[in-house]
mmCIF file of C-alpha atoms in Angstrom:
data_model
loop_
_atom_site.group_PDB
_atom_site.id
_atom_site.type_symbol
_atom_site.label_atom_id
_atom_site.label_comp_id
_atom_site.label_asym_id
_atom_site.label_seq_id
_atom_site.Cartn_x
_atom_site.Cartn_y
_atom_site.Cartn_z
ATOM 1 C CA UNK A 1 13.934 57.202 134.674
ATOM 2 C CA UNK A 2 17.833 56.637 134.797
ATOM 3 C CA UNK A 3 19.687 56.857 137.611
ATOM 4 C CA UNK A 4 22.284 57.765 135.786
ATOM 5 C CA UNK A 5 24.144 61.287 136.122
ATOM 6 C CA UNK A 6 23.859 63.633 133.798
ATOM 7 C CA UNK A 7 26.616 64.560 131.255
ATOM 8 C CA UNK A 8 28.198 67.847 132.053
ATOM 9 C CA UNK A 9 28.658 70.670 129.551
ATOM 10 C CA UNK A 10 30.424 69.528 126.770
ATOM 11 C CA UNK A 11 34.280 70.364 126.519
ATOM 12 C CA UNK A 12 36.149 72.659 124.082
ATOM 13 C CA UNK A 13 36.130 71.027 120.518
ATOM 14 C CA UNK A 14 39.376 68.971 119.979
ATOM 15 C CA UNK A 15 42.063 71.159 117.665
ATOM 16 C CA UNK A 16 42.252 71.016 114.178
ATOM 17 C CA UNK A 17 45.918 69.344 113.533
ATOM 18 C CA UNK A 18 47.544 71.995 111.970
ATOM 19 C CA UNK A 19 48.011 71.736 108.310
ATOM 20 C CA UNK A 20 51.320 70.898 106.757
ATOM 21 C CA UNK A 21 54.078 73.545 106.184
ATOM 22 C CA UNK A 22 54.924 73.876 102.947
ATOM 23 C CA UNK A 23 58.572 72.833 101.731
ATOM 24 C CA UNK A 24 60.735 75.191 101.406
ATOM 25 C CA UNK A 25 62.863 76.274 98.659
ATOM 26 C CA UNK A 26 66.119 77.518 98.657
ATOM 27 C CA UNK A 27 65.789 80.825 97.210
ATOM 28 C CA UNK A 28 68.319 81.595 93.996
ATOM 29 C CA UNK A 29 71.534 83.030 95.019
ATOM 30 C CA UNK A 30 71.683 86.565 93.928
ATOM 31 C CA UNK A 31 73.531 86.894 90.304
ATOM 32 C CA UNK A 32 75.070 90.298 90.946
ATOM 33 C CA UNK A 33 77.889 89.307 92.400
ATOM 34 C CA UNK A 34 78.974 86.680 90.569
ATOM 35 C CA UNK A 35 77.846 88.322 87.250
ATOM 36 C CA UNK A 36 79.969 91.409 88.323
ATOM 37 C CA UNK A 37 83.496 88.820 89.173
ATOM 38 C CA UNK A 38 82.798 87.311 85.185
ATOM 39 C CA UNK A 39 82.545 90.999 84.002
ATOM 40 C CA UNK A 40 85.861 92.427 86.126
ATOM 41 C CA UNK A 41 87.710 88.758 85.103
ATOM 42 C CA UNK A 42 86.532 89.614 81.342
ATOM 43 C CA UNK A 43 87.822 93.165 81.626
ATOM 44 C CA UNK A 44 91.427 91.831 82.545
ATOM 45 C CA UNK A 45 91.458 89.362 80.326
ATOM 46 C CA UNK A 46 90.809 92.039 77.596
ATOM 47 C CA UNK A 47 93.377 94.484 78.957
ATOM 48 C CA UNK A 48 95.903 91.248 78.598
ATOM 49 C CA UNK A 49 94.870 90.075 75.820
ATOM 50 C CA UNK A 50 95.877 92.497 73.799
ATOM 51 C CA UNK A 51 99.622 92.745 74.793
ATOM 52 C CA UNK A 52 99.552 88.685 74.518
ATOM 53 C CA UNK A 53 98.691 89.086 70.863
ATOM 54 C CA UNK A 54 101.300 91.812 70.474
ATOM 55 C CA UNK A 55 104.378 89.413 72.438
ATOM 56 C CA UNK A 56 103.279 86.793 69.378
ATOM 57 C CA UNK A 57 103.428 88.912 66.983
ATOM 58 C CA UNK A 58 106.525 90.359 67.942
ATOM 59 C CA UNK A 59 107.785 86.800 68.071
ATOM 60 C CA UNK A 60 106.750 85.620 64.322
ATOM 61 C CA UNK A 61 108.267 88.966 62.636
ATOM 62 C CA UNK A 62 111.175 89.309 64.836
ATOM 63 C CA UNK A 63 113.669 89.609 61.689
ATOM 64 C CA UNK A 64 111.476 92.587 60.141
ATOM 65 C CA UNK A 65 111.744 94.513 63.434
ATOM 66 C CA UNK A 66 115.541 93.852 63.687
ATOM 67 C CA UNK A 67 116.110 94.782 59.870
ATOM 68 C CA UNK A 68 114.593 98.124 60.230
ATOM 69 C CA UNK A 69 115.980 98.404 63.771
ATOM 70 C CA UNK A 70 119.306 98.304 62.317
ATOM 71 C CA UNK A 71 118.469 100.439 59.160
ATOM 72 C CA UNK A 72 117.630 103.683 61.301
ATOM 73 C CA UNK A 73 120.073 103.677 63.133
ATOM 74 C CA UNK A 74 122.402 104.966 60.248
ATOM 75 C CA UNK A 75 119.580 107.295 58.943
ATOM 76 C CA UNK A 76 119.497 110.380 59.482
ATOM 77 C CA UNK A 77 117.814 111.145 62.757
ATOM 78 C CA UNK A 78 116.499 114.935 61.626
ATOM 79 C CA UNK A 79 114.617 113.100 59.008
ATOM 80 C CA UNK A 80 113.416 110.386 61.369
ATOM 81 C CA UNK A 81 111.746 113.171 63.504
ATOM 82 C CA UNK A 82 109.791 114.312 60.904
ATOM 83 C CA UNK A 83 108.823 110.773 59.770
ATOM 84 C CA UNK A 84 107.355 110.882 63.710
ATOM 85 C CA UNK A 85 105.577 114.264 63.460
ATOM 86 C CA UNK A 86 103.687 112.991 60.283
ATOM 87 C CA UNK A 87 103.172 109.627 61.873
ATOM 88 C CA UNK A 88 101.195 111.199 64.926
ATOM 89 C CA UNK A 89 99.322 113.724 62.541
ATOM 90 C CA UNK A 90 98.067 110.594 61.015
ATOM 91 C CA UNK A 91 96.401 109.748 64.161
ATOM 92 C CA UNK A 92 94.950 112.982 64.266
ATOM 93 C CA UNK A 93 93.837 112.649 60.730
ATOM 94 C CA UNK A 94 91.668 109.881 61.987
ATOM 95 C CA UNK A 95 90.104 111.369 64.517
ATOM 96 C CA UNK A 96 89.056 114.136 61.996
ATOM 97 C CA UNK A 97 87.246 111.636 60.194
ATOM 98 C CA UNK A 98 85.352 109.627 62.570
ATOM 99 C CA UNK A 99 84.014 112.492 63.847
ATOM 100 C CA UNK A 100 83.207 113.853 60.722
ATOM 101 C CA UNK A 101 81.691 110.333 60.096
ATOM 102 C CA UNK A 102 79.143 111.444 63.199
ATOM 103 C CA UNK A 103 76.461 114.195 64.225
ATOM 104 C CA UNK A 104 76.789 113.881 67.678
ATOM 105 C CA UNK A 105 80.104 115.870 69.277
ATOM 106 C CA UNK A 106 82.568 114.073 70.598
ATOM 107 C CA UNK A 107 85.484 114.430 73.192
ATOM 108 C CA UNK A 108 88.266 115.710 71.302
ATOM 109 C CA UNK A 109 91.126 113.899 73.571
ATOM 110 C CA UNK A 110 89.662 110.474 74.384
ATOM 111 C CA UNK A 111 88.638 110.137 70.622
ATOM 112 C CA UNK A 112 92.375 111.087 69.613
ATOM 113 C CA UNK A 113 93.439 108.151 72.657
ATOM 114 C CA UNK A 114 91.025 106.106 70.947
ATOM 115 C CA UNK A 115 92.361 106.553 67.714
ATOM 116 C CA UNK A 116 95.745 105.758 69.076
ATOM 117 C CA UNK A 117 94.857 102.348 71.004
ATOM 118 C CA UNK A 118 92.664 101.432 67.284
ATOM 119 C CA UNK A 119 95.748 101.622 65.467
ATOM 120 C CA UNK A 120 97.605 99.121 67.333
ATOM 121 C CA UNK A 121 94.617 96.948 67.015
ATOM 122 C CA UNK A 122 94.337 97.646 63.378
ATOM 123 C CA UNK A 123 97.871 96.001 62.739
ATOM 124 C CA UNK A 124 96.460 92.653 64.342
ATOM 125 C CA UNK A 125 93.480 91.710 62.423
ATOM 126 C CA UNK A 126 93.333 91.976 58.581
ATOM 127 C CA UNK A 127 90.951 94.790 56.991
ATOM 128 C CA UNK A 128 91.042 97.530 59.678
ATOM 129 C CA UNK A 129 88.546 95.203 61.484
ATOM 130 C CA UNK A 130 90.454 95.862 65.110
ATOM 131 C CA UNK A 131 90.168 99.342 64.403
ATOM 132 C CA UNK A 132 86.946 99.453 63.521
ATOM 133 C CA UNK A 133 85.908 97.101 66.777
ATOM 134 C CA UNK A 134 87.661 99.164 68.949
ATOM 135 C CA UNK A 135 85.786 102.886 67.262
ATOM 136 C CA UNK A 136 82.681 101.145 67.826
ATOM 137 C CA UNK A 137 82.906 100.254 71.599
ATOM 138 C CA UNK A 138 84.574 103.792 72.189
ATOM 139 C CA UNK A 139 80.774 104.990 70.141
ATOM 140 C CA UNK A 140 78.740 102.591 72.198
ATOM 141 C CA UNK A 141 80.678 104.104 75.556
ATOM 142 C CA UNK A 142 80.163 107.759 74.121
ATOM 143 C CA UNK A 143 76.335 106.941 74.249
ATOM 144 C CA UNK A 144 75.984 106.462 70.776
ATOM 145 C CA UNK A 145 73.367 103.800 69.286
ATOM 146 C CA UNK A 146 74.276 101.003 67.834
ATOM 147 C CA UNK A 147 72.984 101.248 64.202
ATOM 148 C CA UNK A 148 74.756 104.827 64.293
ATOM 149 C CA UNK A 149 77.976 104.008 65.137
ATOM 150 C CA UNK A 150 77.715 101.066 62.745
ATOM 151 C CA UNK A 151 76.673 103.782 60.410
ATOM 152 C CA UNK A 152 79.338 106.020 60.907
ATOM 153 C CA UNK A 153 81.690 103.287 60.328
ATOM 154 C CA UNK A 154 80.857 101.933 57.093
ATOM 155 C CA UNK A 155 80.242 105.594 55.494
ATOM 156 C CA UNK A 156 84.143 105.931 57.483
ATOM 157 C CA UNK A 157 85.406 102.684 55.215
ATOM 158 C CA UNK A 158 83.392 104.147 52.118
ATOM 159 C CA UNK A 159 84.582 107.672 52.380
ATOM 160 C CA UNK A 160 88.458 106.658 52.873
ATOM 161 C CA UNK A 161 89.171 104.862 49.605
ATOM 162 C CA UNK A 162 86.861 107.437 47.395
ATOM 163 C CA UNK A 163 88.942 110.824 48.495
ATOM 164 C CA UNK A 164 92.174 108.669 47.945
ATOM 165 C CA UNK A 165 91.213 107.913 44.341
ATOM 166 C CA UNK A 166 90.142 111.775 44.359
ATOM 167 C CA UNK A 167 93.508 112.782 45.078
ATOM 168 C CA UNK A 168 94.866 110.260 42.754
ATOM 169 C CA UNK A 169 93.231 111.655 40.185
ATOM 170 C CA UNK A 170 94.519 115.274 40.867
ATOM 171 C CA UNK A 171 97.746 114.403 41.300
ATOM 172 C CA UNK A 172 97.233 112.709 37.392
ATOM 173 C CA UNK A 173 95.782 115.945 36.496
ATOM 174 C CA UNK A 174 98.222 118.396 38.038
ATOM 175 C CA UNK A 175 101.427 116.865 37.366
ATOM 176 C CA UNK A 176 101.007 114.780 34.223
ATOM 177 C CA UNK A 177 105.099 114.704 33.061
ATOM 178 C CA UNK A 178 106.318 114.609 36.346
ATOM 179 C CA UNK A 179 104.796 111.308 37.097
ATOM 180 C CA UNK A 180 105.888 107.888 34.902
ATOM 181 C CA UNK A 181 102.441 106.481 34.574
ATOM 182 C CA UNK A 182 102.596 103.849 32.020
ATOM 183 C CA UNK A 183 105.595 101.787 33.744
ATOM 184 C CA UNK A 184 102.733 101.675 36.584
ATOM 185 C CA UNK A 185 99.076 101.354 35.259
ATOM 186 C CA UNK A 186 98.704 97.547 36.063
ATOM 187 C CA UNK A 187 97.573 94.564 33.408
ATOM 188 C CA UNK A 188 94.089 94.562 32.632
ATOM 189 C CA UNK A 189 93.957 91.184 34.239
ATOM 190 C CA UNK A 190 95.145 92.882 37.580
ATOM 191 C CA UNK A 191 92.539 95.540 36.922
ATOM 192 C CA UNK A 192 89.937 93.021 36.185
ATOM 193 C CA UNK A 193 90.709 90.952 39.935
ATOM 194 C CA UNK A 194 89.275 93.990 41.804
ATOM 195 C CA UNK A 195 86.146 93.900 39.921
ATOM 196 C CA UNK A 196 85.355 90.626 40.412
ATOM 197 C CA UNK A 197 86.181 90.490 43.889
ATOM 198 C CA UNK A 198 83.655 93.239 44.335
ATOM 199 C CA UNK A 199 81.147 91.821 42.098
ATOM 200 C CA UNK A 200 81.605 88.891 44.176
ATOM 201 C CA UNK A 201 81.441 90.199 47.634
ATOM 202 C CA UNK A 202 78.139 92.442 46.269
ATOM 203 C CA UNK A 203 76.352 89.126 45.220
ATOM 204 C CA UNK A 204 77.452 87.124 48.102
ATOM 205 C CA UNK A 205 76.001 89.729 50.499
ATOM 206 C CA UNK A 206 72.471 89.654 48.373
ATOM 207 C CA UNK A 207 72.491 86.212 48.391
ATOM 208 C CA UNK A 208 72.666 86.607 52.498
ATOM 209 C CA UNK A 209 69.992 88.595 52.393
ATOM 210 C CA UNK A 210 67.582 86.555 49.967
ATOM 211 C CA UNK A 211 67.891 83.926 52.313
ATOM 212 C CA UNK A 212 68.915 84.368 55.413
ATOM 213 C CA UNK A 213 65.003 86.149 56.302
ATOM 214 C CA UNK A 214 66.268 87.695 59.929
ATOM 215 C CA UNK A 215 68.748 89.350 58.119
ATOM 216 C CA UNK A 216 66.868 91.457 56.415
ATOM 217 C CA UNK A 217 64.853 93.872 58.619
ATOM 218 C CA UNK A 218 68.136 94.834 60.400
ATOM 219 C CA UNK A 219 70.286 95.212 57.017
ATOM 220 C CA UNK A 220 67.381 97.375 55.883
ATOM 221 C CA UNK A 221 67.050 99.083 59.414
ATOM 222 C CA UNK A 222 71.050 99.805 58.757
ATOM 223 C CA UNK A 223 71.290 101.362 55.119
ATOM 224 C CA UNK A 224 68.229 103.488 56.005
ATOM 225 C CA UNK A 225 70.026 105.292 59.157
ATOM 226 C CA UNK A 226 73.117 105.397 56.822
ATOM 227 C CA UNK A 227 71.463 106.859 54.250
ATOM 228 C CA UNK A 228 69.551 109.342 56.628
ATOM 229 C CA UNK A 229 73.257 110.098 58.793
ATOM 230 C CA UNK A 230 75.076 110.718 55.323
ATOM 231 C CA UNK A 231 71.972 113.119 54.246
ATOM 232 C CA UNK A 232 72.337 115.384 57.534
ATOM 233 C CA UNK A 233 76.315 115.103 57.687
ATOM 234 C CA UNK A 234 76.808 116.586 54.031
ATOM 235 C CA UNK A 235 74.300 119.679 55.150
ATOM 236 C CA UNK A 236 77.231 120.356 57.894
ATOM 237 C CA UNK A 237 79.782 122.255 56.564
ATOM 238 C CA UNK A 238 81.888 121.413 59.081
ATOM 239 C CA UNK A 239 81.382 117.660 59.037
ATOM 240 C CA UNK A 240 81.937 117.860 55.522
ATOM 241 C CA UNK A 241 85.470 119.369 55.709
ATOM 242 C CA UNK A 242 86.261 116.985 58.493
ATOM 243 C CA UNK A 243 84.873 114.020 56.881
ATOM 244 C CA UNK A 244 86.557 114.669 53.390
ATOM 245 C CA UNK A 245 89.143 116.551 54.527
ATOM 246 C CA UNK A 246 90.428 114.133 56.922
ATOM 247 C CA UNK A 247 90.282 111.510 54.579
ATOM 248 C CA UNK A 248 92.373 113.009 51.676
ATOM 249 C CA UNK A 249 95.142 113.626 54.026
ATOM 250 C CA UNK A 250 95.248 110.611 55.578
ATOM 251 C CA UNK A 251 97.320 108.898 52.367
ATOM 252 C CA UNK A 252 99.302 111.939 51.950
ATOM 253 C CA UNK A 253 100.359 111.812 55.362
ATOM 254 C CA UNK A 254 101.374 108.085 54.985
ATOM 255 C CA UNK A 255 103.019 109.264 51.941
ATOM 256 C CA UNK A 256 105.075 111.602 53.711
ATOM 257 C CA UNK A 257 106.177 109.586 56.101
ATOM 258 C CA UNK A 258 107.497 107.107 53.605
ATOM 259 C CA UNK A 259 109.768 110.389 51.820
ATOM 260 C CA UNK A 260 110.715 111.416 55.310
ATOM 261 C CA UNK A 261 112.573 107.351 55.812
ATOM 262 C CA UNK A 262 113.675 107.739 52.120
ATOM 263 C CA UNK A 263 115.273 111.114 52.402
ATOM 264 C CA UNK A 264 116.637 109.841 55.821
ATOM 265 C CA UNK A 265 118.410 106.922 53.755
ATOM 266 C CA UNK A 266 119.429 108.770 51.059
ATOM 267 C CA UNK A 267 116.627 108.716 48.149
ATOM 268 C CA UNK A 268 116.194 111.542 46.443
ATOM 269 C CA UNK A 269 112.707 111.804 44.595
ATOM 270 C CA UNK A 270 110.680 114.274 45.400
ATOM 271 C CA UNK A 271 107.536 114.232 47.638
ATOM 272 C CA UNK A 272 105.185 114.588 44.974
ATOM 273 C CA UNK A 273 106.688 111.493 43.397
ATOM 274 C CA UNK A 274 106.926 109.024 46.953
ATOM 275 C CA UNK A 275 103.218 110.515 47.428
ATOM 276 C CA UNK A 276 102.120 109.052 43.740
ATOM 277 C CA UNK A 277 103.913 105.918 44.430
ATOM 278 C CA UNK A 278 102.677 105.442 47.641
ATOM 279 C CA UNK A 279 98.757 106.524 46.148
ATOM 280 C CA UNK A 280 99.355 104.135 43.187
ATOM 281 C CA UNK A 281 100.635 101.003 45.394
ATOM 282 C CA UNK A 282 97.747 101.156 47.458
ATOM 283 C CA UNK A 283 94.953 101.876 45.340
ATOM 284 C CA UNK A 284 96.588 98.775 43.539
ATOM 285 C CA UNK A 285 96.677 96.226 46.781
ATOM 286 C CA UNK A 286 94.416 97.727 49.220
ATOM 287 C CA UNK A 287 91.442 95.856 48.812
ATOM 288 C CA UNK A 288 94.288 92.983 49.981
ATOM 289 C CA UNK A 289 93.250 91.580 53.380
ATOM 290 C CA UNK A 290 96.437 91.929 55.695
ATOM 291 C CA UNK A 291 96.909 93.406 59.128
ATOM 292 C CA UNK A 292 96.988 96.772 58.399
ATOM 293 C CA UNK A 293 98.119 96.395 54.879
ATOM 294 C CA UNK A 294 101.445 94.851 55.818
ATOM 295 C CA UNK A 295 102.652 92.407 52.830
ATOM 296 C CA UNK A 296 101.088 93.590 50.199
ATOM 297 C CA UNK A 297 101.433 97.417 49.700
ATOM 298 C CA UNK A 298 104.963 97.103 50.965
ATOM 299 C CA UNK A 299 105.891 94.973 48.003
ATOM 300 C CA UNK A 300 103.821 96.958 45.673
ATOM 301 C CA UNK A 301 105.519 100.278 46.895
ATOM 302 C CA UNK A 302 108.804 98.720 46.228
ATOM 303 C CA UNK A 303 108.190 98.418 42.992
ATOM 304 C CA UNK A 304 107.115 101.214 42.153
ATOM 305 C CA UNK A 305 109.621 102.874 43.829
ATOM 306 C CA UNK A 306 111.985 100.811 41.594
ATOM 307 C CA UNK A 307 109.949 102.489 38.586
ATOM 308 C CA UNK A 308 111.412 105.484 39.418
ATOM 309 C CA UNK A 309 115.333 104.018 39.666
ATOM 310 C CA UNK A 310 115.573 103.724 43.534
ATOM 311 C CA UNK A 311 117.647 100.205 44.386
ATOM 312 C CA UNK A 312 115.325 97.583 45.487
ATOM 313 C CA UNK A 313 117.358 97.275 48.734
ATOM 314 C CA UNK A 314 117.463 100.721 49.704
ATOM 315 C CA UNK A 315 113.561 100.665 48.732
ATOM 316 C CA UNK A 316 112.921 97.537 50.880
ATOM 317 C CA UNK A 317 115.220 99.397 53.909
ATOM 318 C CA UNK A 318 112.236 102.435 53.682
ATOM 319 C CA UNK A 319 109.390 100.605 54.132
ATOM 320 C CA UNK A 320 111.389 98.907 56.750
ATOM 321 C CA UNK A 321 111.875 101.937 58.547
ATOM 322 C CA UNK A 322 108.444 102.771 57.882
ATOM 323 C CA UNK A 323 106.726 99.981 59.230
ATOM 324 C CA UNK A 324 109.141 100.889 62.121
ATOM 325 C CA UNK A 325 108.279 104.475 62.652
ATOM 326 C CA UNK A 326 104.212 103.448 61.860
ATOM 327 C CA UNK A 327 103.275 99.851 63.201
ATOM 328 C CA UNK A 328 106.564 98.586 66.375
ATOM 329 C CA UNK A 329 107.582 102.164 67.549
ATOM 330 C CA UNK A 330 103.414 102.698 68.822
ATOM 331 C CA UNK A 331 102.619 99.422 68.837
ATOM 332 C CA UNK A 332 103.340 99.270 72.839
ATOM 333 C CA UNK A 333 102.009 102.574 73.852
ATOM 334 C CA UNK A 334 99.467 101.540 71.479
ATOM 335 C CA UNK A 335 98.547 98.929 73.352
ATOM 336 C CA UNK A 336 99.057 100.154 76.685
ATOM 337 C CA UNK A 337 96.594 103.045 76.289
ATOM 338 C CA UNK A 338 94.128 100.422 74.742
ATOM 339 C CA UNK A 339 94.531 98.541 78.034
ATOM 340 C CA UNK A 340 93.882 101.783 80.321
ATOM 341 C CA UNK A 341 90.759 102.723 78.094
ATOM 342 C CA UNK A 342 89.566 99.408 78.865
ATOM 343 C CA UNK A 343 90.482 99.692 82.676
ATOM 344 C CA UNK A 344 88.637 102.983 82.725
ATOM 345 C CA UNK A 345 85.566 101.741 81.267
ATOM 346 C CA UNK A 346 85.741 103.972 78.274
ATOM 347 C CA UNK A 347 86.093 100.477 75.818
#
């Protein structure tokens, strides 16, 4: 037997060492707010930017603005007013279209605003393209889908140059002596440019298509709401008179402000005969890329307003004071109500 003394109760079991904490990751900062300083800083640089474009602008055409500057101010002013009045109809006249262009209703005074701030984008980039880019985020901010608006504004660009060739016609049709045709019916070579560009720009754009394969579910995904938007506006009688209405007196206003600067300066044609000019000058150069058509149709409506025996300097002095009354004299509220539409979230 052992003398020796007996082990007491055994102790507690020894701790298990506590297993390591894992590392810890900083967690991502939140992107809200920074996302929400690019977005304000992109908002300002947009409600700049335009006015930046405009100071340029102003800078590389500063003899055209003086010119005409200095033209009006021996025309008469009565006439000048009236030149104004058609000038802001033609606004109006837009408006009437794009919402003729669309199903859903639209606010009557921020798409006239709109209307306003797209023109003085439309005289900075060539082919109505600021005009169009502005109409489509005013859509976007109306609520309106994307392939709609896009809808409305190619059957918008379709619909414009088709009731201008309408009225064309009927001014051909109603007043056949009153009008010197043959000193302005182009070259067939000049009538044959047109068709190539478009036969051109058609192919091109199939070409796209044919290879370009992501292309095509959306460019079929577009025609087909086009197609179905043009269906349903043209069973609205009161799209249809907006849509075609508005669009055959947009050129006629144009053409009256251009007799309202002529009679101001001392030409004496008629209206129906600046109107035909200004219809045939158009039709002629309009497929032209400029910003808003400058270049081009003014040097075609010279002409043809020399057709009809008015001096080429007193012609070049109307669309002068044309380009005066239509593109500088808006150009800054123009821009400045661009710049507030942006502010307030409505572009």
């Amino acid at each position: 037997m052992s003398l020796l003394p007996l082990e007491g109760p055994p102790g507690p079991l020894p701790a298990a060492a506590p297993a390591p904490l894992p590392l810890s990751t900083p967690a991502p900062a939140p992107a809200g707010p920074r996302r929400r300083s690019l977005t304000r800083l992109s908002r300002r640089l947009l409600t700049v930017l335009p006015l930046l474009l405009i100071g340029v602008w102003a800078v590389l055409d500063w003899r055209a603005l003086y010119d005409g500057t200095a033209r009006l101010a021996s025309a008469d002013p009565g006439w000048l007013l009236v030149g104004l009045l058609y000038t802001c109809l033609g606004w109006i006249s837009a408006s009437v279209v794009r919402q003729g262009a669309l199903p859903e209703r639209l606010p009557s005074g921020l798409l006239v605003a709109s209307q306003f701030a797209a023109g003085a984008a439309n005289h900075v980039l060539p082919a109505s393209l600021g005009a169009h880019a502005v109409t489509l985020r005013f859509l976007q901010g109306q609520g309106v889908p994307l392939a709609r608006a896009t809808a409305s504004l190619a059957l918008y660009a379709l619909v414009r140059p088709i009731a201008k060739t309408l009225v064309l016609v009927g001014f051909l049709v109603a007043l056949p002596g009153l009008l010197r045709l043959g000193d302005l019916v182009p070259d067939r070579r000049m009538l044959f440019l047109p068709l190539v560009a478009a036969g051109l720009g058609l192919g091109a754009t199939l070409l796209l298509l044919t290879l370009v394969r992501p292309l095509r579910r959306p460019a079929v995904s577009f025609v087909r709401t086009a197609l179905t938007d043009a269906r349903r506006l043209h069973t609205m009688p009161s799209r249809i008179l907006a849509l075609w209405g508005g669009a055959a007196a947009a050129p006629l206003l144009q053409a009256s402000v251009i007799h309202a600067v002529g009679a101001s300066l001392g030409v004496t044609l008629s209206w129906a005969q600046v109107a035909f000019a200004y219809l045939a000058a158009s039709s002629a150069v309009g497929s032209v890329p400029a910003p808003g058509g400058i270049g081009p149709v003014d040097a075609a409506m010279v002409f043809t307003l020399a057709v009809y025996g008015v001096p080429v300097s007193v012609g070049t002095a109307t669309l002068i004071g044309y380009r005066v009354l239509t593109v500088w004299l808006p150009l800054l509220p123009g821009v400045l109500c661009m710049s507030a539409l942006v502010h307030r979230r409505v572009l």
